[in-house]
PDB file of C-alpha atoms in Angstrom:
ATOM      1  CA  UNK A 127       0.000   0.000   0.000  1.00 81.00           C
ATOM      2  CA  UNK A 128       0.904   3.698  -0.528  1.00 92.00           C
ATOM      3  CA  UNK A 129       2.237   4.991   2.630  1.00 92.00           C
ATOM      4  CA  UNK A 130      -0.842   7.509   3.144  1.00 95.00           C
ATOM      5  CA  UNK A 131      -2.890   4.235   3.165  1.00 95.00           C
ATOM      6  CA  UNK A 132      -0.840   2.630   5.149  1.00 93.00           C
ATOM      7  CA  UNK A 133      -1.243   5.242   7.382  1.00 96.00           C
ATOM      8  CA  UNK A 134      -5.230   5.457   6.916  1.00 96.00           C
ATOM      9  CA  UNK A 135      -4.731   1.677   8.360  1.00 95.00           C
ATOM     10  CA  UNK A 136      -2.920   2.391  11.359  1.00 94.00           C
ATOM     11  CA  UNK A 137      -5.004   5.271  12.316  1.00 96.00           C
ATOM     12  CA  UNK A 138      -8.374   3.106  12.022  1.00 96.00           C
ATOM     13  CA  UNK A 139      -6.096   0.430  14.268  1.00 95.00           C
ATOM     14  CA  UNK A 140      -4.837   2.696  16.900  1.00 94.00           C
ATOM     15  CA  UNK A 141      -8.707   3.697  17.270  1.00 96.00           C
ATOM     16  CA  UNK A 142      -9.815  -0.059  17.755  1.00 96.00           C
ATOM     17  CA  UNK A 143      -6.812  -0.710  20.249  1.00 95.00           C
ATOM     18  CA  UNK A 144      -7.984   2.445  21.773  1.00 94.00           C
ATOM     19  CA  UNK A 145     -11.731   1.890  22.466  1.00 96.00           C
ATOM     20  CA  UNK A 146     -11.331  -1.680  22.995  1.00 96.00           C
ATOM     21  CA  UNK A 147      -7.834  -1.655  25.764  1.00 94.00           C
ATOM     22  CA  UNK A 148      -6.947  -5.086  24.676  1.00 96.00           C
ATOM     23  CA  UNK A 149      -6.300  -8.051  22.433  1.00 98.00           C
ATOM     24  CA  UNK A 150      -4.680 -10.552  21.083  1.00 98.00           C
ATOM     25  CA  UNK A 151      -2.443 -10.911  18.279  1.00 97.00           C
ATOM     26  CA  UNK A 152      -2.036 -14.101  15.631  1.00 97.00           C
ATOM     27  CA  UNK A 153       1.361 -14.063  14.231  1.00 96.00           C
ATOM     28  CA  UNK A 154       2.701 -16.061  10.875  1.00 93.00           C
ATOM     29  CA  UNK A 155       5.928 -16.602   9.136  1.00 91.00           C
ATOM     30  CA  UNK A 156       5.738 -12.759   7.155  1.00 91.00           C
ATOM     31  CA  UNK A 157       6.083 -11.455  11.135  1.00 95.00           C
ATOM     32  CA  UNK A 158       9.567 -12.746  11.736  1.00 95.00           C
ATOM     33  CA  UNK A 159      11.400 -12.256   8.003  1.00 92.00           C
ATOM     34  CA  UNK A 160      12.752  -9.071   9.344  1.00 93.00           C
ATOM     35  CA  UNK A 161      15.139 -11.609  11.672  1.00 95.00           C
ATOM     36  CA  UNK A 162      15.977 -13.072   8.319  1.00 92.00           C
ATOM     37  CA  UNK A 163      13.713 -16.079   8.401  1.00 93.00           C
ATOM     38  CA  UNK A 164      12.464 -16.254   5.098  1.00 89.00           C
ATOM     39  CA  UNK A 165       8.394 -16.786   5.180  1.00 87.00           C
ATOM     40  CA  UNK A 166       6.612 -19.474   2.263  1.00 83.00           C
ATOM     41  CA  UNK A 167       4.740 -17.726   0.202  1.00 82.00           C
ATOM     42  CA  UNK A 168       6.228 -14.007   0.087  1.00 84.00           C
ATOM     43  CA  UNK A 169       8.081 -12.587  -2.546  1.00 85.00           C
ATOM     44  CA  UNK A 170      11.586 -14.471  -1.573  1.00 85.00           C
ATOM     45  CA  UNK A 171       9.332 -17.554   0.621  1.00 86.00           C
ATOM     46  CA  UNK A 172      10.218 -20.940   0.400  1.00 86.00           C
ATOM     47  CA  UNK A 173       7.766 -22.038  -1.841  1.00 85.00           C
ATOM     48  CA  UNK A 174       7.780 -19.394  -4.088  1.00 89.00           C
ATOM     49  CA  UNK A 175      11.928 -19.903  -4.598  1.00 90.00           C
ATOM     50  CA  UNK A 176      11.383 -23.381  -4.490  1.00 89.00           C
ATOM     51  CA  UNK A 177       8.793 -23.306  -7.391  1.00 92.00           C
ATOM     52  CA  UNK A 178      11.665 -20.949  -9.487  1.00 93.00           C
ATOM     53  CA  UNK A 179      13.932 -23.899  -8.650  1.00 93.00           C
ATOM     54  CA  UNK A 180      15.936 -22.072  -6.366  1.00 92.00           C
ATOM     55  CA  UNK A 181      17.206 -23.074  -2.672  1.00 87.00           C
ATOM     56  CA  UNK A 182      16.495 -20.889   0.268  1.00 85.00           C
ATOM     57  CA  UNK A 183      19.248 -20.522   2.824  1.00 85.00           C
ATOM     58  CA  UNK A 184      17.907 -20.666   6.429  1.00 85.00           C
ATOM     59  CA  UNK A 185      19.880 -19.321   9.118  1.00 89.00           C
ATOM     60  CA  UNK A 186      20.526 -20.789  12.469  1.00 92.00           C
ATOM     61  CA  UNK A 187      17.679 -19.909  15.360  1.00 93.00           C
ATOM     62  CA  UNK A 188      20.041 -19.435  17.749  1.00 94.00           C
ATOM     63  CA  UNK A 189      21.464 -16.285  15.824  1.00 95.00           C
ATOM     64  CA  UNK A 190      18.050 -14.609  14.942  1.00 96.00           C
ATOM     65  CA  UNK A 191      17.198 -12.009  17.116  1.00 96.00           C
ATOM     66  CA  UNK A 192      13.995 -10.627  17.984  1.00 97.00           C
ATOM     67  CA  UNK A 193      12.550  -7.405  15.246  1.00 97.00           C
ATOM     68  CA  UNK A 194      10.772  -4.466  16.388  1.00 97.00           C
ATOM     69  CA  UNK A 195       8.081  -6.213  15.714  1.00 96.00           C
ATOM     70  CA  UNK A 196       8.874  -8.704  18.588  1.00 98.00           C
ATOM     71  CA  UNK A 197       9.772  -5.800  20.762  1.00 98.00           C
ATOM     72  CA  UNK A 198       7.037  -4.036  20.116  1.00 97.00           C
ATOM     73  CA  UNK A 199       4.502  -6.757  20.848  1.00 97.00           C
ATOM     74  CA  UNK A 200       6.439  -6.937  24.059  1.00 98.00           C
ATOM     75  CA  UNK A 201       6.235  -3.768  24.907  1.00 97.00           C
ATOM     76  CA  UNK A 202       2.480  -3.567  23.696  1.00 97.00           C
ATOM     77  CA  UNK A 203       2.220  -6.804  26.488  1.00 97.00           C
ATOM     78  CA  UNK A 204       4.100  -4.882  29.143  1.00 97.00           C
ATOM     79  CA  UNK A 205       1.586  -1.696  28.830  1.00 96.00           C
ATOM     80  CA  UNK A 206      -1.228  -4.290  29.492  1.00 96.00           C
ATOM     81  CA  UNK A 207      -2.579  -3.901  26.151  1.00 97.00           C
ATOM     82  CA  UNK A 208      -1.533  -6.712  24.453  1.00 98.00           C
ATOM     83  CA  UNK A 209      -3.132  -9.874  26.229  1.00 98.00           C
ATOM     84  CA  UNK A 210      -1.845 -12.712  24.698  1.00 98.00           C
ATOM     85  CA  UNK A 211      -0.111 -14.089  21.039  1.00 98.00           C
ATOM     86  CA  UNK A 212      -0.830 -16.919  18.766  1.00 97.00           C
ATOM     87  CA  UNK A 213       1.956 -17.918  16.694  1.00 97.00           C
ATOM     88  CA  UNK A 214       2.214 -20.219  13.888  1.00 95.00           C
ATOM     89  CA  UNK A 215       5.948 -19.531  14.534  1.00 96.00           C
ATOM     90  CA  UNK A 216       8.644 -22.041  15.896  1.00 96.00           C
ATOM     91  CA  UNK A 217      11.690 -19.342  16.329  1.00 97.00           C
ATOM     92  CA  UNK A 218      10.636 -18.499  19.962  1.00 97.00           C
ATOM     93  CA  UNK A 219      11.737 -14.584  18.902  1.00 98.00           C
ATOM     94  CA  UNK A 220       8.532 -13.624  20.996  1.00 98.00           C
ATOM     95  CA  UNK A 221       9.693 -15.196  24.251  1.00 97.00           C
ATOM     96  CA  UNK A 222      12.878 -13.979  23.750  1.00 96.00           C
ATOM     97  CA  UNK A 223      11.852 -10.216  23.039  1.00 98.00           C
ATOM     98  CA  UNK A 224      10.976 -10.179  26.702  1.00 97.00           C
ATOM     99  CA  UNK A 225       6.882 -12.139  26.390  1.00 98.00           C
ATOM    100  CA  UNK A 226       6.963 -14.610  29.298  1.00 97.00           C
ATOM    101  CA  UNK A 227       6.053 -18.013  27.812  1.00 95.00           C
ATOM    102  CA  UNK A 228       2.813 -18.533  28.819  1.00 96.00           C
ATOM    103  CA  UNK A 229       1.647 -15.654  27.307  1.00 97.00           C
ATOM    104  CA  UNK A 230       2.250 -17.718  23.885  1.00 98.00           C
ATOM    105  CA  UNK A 231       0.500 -19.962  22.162  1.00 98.00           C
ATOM    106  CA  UNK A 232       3.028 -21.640  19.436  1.00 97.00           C
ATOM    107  CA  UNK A 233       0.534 -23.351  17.833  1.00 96.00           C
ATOM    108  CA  UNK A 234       3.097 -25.376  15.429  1.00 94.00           C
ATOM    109  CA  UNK A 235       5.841 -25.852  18.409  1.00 96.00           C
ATOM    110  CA  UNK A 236       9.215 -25.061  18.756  1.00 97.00           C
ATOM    111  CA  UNK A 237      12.719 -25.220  17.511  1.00 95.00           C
ATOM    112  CA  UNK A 238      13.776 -24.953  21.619  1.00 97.00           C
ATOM    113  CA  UNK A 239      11.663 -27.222  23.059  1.00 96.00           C
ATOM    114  CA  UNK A 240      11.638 -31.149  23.316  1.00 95.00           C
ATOM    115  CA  UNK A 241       9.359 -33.847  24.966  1.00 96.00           C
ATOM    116  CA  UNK A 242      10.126 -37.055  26.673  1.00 97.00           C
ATOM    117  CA  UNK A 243       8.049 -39.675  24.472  1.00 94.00           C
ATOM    118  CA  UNK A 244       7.908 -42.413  27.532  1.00 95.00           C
ATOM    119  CA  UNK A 245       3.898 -42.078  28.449  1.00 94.00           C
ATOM    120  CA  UNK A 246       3.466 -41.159  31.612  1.00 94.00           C
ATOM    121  CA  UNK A 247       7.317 -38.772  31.639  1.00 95.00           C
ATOM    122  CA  UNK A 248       6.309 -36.506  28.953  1.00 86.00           C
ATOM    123  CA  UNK A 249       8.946 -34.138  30.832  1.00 96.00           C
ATOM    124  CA  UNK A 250       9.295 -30.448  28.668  1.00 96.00           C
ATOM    125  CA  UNK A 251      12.967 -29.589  28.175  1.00 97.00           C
ATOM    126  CA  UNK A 252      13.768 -26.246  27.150  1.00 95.00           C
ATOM    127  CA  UNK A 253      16.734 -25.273  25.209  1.00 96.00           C
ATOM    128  CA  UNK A 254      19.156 -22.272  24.105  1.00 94.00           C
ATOM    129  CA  UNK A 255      19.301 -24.578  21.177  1.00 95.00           C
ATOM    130  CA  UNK A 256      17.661 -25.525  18.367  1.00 94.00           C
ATOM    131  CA  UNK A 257      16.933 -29.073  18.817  1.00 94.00           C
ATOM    132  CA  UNK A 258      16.005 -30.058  15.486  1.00 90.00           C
ATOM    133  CA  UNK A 259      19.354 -28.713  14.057  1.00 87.00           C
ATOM    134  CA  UNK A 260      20.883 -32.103  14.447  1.00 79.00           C
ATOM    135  CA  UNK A 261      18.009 -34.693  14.000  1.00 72.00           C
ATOM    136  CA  UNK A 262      17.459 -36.842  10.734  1.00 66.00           C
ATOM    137  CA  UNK A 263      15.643 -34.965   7.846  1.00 62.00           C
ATOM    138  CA  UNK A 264      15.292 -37.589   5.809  1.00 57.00           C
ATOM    139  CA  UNK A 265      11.792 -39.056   6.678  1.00 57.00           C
ATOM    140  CA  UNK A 266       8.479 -37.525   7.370  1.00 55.00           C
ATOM    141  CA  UNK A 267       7.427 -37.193  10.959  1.00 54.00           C
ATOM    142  CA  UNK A 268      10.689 -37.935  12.417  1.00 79.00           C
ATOM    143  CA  UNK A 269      10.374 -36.374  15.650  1.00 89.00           C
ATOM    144  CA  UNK A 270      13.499 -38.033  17.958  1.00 90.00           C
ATOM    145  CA  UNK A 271      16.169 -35.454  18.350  1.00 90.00           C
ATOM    146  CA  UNK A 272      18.915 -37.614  19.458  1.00 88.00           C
ATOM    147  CA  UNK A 273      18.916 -36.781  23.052  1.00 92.00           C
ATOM    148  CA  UNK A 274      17.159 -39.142  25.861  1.00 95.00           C
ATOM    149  CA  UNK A 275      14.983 -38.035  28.928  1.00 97.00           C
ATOM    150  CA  UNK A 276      17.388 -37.433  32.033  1.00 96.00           C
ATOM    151  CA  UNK A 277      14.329 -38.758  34.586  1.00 97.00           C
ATOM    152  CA  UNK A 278      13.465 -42.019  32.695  1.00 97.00           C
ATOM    153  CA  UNK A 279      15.937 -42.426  29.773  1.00 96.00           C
ATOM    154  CA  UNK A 280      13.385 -42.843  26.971  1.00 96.00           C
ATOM    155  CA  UNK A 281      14.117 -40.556  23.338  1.00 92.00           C
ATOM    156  CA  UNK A 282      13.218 -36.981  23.161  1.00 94.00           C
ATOM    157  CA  UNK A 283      11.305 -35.537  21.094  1.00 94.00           C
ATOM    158  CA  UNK A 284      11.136 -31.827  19.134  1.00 94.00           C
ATOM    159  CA  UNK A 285       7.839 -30.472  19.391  1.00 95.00           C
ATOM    160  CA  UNK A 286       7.617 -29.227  15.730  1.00 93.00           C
ATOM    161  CA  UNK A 287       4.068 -29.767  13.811  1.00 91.00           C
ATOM    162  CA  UNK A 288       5.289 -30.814  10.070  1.00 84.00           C
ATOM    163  CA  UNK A 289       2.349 -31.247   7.527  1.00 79.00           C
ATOM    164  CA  UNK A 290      -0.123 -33.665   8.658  1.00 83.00           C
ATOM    165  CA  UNK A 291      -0.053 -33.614  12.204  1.00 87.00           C
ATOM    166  CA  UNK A 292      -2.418 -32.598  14.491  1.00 91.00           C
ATOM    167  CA  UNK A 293      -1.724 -29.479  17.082  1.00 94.00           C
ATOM    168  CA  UNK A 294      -1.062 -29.895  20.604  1.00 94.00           C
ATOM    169  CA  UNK A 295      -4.328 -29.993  22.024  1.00 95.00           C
ATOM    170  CA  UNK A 296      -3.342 -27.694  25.068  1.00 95.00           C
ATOM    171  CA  UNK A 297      -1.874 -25.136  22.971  1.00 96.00           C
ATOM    172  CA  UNK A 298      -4.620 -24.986  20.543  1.00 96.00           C
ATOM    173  CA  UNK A 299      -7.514 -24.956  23.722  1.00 96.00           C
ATOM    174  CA  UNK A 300      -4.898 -21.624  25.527  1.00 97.00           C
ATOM    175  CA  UNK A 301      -5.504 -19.807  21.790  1.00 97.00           C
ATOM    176  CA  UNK A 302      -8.741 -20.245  21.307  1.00 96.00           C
ATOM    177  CA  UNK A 303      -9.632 -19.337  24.692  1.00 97.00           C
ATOM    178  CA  UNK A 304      -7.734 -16.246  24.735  1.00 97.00           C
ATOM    179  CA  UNK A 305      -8.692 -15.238  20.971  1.00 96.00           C
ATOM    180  CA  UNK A 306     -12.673 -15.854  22.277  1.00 97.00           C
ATOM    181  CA  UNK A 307     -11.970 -13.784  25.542  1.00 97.00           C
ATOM    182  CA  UNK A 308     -10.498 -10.675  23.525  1.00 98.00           C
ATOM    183  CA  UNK A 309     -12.268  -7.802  22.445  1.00 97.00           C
ATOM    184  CA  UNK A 310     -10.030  -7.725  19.084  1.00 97.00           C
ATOM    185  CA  UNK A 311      -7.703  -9.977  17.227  1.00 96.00           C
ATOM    186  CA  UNK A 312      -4.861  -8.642  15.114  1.00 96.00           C
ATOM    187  CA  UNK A 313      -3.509 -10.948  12.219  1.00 95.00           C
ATOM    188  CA  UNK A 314       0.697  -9.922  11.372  1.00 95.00           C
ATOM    189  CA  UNK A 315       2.289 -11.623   9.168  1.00 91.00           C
ATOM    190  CA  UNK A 316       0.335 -14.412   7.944  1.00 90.00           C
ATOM    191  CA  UNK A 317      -2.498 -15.378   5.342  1.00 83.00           C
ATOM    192  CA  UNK A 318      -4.194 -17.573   7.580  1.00 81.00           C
ATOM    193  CA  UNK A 319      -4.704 -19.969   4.771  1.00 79.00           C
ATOM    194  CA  UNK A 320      -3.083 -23.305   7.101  1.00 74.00           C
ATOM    195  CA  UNK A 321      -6.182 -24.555   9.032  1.00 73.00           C
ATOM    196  CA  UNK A 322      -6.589 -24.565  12.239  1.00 73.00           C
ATOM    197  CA  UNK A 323      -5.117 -21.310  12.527  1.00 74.00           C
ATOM    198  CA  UNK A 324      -7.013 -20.087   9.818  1.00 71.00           C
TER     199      UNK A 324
END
């Protein structure tokens, strides 16, 4: 958009954040390509490259750092506007823009977290890490990351949701209960074309 449309847009959005106090924000891929973490379907995505033949280079998670956007929706949190996010994201750049983790729904998981797998364990590690940097690639759904549960010894798992899979059922319930308990839901950086986020 023109940038006096653009700012016809923000003016109409600072009103609604205004009147309303809160809400909630849903966050996609576009949100975080500032950090250089190329999005799908954009201009330079994944898919689009990928469809021109060409490979994308992804950089490491661990040396992304949060955008202004993250900082802003951090900030936006800290003045008690912004209630809660919902990210399709796994590159943890909100928590680590200052949003305290259960403020955040990652609806498709995350490169820094890993699951025992034993039933009945299921401890939650978090990492400074990216714990699918070092995992096998070569078959769909392979979840084990190479590293075993220090309570029971069973394999850990990433927490990742590839193409097929169903969401964590806790995460999905904590964003739809805080998108139904907002007054107003922003959408950044996504289409919202990938059900269930959609």
């Amino acid at each position: 958009d023109a940038p006096e449309v653009m700012l016809e847009h923000v003016a109409v959005l600072a009103k609604m954040v205004r009147e309303r106090r809160s809400f909630v924000i849903h966050t996609g891929a576009g949100f975080s390509t500032a950090a250089a973490i190329p999005d799908f379907r954009g201009r330079n995505g994944i898919w689009t490259m990928q469809a021109k033949g060409k490979a994308v280079p992804m950089p490491k998670f661990e040396n992304t750092v949060p955008t202004r956007a993250h900082m802003a929706a951090a900030a936006l949190y800290r003045a008690g506007l912004l209630t809660h996010v919902i990210t399709q994201n796994v590159d943890g750049l909100h928590q680590r823009a200052g949003l305290p983790a259960e403020m955040v729904s990652e609806l498709h998981g995350s490169v820094y977290r890993e699951v025992c797998s034993a039933e009945g364990c299921e401890i939650e590690y978090l990492r400074t890490f990216d714990v699918t940097a070092t995992k096998p690639h070569n078959g769909r759904h392979r979840h084990k990351t190479g590293r075993s549960c220090g309570a029971c010894g069973a394999d850990l798992h990433d927490t990742v949701v590839q193409f097929g899979e169903h969401l964590d059922d806790d995460t999905l319930d904590a964003a739809v209960a805080a998108s139904e308990a907002s007054p107003l839901s922003i959408v950044l950086g996504t289409s919202l074309k990938v059900p269930p986020a959609s």
